[in-house]
mmCIF file of C-alpha atoms in Angstrom:
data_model
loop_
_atom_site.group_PDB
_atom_site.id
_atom_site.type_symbol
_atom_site.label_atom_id
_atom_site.label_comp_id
_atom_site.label_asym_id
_atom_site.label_seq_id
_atom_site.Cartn_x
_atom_site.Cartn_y
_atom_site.Cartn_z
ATOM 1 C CA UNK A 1 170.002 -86.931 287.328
ATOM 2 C CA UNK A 2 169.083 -83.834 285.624
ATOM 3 C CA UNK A 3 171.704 -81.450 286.572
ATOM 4 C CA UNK A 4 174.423 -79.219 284.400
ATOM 5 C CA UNK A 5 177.801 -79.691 285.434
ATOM 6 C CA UNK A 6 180.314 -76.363 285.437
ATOM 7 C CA UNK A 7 183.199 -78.669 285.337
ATOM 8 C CA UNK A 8 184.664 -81.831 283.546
ATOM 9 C CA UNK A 9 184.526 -82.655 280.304
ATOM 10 C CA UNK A 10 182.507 -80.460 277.848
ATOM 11 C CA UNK A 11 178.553 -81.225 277.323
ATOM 12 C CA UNK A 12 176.736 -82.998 274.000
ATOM 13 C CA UNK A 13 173.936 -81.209 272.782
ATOM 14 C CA UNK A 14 171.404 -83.661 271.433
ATOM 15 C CA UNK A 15 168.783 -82.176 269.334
ATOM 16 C CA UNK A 16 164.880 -83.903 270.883
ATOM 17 C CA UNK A 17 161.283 -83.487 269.929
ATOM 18 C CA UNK A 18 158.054 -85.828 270.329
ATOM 19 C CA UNK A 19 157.617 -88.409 268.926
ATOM 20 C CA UNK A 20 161.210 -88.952 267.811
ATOM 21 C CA UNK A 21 162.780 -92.381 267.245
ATOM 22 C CA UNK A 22 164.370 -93.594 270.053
ATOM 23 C CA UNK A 23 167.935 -93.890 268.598
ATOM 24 C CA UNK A 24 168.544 -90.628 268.589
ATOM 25 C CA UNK A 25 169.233 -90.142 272.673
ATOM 26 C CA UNK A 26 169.704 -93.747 273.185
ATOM 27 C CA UNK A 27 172.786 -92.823 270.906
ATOM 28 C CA UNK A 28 173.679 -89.480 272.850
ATOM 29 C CA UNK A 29 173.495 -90.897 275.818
ATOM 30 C CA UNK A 30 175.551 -93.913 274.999
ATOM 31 C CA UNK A 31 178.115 -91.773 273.723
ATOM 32 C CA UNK A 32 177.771 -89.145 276.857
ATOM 33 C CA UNK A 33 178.677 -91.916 279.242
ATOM 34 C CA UNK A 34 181.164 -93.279 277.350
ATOM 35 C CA UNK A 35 183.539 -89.823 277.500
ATOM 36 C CA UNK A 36 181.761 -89.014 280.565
ATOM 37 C CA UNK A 37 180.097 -85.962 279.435
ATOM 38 C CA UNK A 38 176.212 -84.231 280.555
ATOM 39 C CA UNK A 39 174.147 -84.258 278.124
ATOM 40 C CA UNK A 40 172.190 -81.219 277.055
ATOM 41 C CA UNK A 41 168.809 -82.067 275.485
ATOM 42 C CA UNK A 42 167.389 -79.505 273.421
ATOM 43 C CA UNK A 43 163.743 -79.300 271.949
ATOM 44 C CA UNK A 44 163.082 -76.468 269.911
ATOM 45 C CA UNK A 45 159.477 -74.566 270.316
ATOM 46 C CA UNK A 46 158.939 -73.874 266.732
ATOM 47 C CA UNK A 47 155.934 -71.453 268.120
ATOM 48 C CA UNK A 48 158.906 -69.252 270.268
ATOM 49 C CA UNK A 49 160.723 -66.971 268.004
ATOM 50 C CA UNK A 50 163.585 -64.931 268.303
ATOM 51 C CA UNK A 51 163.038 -61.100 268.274
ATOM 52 C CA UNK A 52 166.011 -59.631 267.896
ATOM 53 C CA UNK A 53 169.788 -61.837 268.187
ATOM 54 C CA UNK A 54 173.258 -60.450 268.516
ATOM 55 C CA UNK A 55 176.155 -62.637 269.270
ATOM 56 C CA UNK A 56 177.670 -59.827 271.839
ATOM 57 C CA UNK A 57 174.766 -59.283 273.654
ATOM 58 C CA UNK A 58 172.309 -61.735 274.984
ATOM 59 C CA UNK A 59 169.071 -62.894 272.893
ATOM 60 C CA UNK A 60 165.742 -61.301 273.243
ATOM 61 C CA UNK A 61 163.463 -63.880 273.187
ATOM 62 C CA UNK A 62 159.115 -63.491 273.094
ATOM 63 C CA UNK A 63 158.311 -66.152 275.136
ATOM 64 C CA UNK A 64 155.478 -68.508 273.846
ATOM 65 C CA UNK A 65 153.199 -68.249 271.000
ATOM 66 C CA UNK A 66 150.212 -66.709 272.642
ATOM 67 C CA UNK A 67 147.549 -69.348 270.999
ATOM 68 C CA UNK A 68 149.738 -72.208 272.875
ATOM 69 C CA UNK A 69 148.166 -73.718 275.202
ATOM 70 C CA UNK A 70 150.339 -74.160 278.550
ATOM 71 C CA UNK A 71 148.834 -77.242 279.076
ATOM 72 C CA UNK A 72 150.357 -78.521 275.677
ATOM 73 C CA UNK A 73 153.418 -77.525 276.954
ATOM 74 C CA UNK A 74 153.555 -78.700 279.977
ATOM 75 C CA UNK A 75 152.493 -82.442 278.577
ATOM 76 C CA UNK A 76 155.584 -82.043 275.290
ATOM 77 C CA UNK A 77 158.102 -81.030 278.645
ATOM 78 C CA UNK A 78 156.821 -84.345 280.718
ATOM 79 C CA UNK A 79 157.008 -86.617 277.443
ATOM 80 C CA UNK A 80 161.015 -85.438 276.809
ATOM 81 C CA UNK A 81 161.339 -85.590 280.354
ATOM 82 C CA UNK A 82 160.347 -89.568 280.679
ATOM 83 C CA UNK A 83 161.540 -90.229 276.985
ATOM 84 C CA UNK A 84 165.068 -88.525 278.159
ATOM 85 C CA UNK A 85 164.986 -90.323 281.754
ATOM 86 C CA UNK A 86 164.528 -93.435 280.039
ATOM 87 C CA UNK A 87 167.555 -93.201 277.897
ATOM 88 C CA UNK A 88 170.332 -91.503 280.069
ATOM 89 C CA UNK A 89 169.360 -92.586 283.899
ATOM 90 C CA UNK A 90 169.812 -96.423 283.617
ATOM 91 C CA UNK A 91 173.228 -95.512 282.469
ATOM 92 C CA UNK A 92 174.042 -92.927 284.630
ATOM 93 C CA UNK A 93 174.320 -90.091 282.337
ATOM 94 C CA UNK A 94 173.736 -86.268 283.904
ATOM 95 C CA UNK A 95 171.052 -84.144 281.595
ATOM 96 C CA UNK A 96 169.338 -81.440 281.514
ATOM 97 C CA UNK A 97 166.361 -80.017 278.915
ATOM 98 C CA UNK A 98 166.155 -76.695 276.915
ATOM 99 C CA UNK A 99 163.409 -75.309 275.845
ATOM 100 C CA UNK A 100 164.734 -73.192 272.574
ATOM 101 C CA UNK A 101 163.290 -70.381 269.937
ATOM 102 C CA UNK A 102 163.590 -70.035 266.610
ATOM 103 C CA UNK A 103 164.946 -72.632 263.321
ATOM 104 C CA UNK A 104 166.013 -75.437 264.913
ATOM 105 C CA UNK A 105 169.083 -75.890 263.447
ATOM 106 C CA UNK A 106 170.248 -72.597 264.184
ATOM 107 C CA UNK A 107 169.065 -72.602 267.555
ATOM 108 C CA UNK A 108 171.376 -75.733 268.440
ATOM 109 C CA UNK A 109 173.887 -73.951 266.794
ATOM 110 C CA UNK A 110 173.591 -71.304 268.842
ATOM 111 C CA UNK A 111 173.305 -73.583 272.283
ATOM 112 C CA UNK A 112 176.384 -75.020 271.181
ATOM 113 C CA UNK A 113 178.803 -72.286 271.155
ATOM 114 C CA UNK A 114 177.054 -70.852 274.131
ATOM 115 C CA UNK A 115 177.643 -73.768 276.263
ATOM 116 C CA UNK A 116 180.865 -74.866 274.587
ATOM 117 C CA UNK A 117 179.858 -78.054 273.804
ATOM 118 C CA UNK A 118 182.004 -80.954 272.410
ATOM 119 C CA UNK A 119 179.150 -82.271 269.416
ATOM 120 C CA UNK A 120 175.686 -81.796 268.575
ATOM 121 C CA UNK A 121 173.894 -84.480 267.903
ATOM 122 C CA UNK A 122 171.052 -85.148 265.662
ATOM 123 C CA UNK A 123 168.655 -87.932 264.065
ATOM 124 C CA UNK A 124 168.410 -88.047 260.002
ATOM 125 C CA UNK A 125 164.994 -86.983 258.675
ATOM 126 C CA UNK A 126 162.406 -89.241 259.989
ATOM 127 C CA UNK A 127 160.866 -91.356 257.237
ATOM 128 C CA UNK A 128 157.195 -90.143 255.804
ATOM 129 C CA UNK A 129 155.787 -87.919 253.638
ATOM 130 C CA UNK A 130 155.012 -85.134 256.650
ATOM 131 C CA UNK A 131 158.738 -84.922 257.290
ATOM 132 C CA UNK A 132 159.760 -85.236 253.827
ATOM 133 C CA UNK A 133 157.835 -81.781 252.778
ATOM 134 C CA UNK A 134 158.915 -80.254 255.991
ATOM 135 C CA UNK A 135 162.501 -80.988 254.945
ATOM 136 C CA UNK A 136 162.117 -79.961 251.777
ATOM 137 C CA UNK A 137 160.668 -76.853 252.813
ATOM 138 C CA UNK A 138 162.601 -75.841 255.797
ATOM 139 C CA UNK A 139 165.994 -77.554 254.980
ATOM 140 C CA UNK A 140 167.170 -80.426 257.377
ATOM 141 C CA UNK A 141 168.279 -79.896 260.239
ATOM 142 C CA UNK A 142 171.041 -82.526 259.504
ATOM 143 C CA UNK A 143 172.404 -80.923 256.660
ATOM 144 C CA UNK A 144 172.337 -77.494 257.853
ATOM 145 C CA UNK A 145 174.195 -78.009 260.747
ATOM 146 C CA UNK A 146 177.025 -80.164 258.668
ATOM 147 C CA UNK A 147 176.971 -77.270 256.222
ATOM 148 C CA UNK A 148 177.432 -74.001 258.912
ATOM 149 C CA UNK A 149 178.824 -75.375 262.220
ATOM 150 C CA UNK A 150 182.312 -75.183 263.722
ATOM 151 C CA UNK A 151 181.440 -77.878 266.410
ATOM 152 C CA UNK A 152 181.719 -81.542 265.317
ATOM 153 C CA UNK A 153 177.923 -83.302 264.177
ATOM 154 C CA UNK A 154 176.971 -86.874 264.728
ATOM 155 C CA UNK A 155 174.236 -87.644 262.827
ATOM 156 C CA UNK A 156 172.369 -90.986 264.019
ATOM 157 C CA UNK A 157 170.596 -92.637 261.199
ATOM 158 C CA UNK A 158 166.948 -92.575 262.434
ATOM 159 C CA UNK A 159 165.644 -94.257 258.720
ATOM 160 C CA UNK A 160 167.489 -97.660 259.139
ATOM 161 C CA UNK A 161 166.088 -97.927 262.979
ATOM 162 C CA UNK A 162 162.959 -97.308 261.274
ATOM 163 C CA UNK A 163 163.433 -99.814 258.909
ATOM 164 C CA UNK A 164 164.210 -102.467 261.272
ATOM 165 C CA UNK A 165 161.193 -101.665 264.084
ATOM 166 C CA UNK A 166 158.675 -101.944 261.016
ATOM 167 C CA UNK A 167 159.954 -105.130 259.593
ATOM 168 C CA UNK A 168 160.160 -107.054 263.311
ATOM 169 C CA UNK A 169 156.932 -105.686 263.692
ATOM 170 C CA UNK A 170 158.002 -103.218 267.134
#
């Protein structure tokens, strides 16, 4: 069911990348079905960049980083694809993916207003040293967004979900 709808109640945007803890969209898409809203996934290609953005005038975007392999691309696309099937479909829920540029937090940001979207949603920081420096260095996403958006956040608390898969051993 993976179709935008120009009508009806305004969309979630639900922030997605590999490997992310299942919570996250099992949470947006609870919620999207709930208020009967799509859902608008969005993974951000940290190796796209923005060129050049204005808020008047469309964005000019350079497509892919050119040592990406398409490949690799294709096979991150098909694992949101299944991973975001496999949360919304059983319940119904109408979604679509985005491929964006640029800092993640800015880009769903910028999705947002575009589409006119009721919430973003995101997961906390995922546990582990990796994310922890990444976050440290790049800001979270999280906190950004609750810091500079006019749209309401939801953040889903990916640590405790964590938490609870590593102690029933899942």
């Amino acid at each position: 069911m993976s179709a935008e709808s120009t009508s009806g109640p305004p969309p979630l945007v639900v922030g997605v990348f590999p490997g992310q803890s299942p919570e996250v969209l099992r949470a947006a898409a609870s919620l999207a079905r709930q208020i009967a809203a799509p859902l608008i996934c969005a993974h951000v290609d940290e190796a796209s960049y923005l060129v050049e953005w204005d808020p008047a005038r469309s964005a000019h975007r350079l497509s892919r980083h050119p040592d990406t392999d398409n490949a690799e691309i294709r096979a991150v696309t098909q694992e949101l694809r299944n991973n975001i099937g496999s949360a919304c479909e059983p319940l119904g829920v109408h979604w679509t993916l985005r491929t964006l540029a640029g800092d993640p937090a800015r880009a769903l940001g910028r999705l947002a207003a575009e589409v006119g979207a009721a919430m973003i949603i995101v997961g906390t920081p995922e546990p582990g040293l990796g994310h922890r420096v990444s976050a440290a260095l790049n800001g979270s996403v999280a906190a950004w967004l609750s810091h500079h958006q006019d749209h309401p956040i939801l953040i889903v608390p990916v640590r405790a979900a964590f938490h609870h898969r590593t102690q029933n051993g899942t």
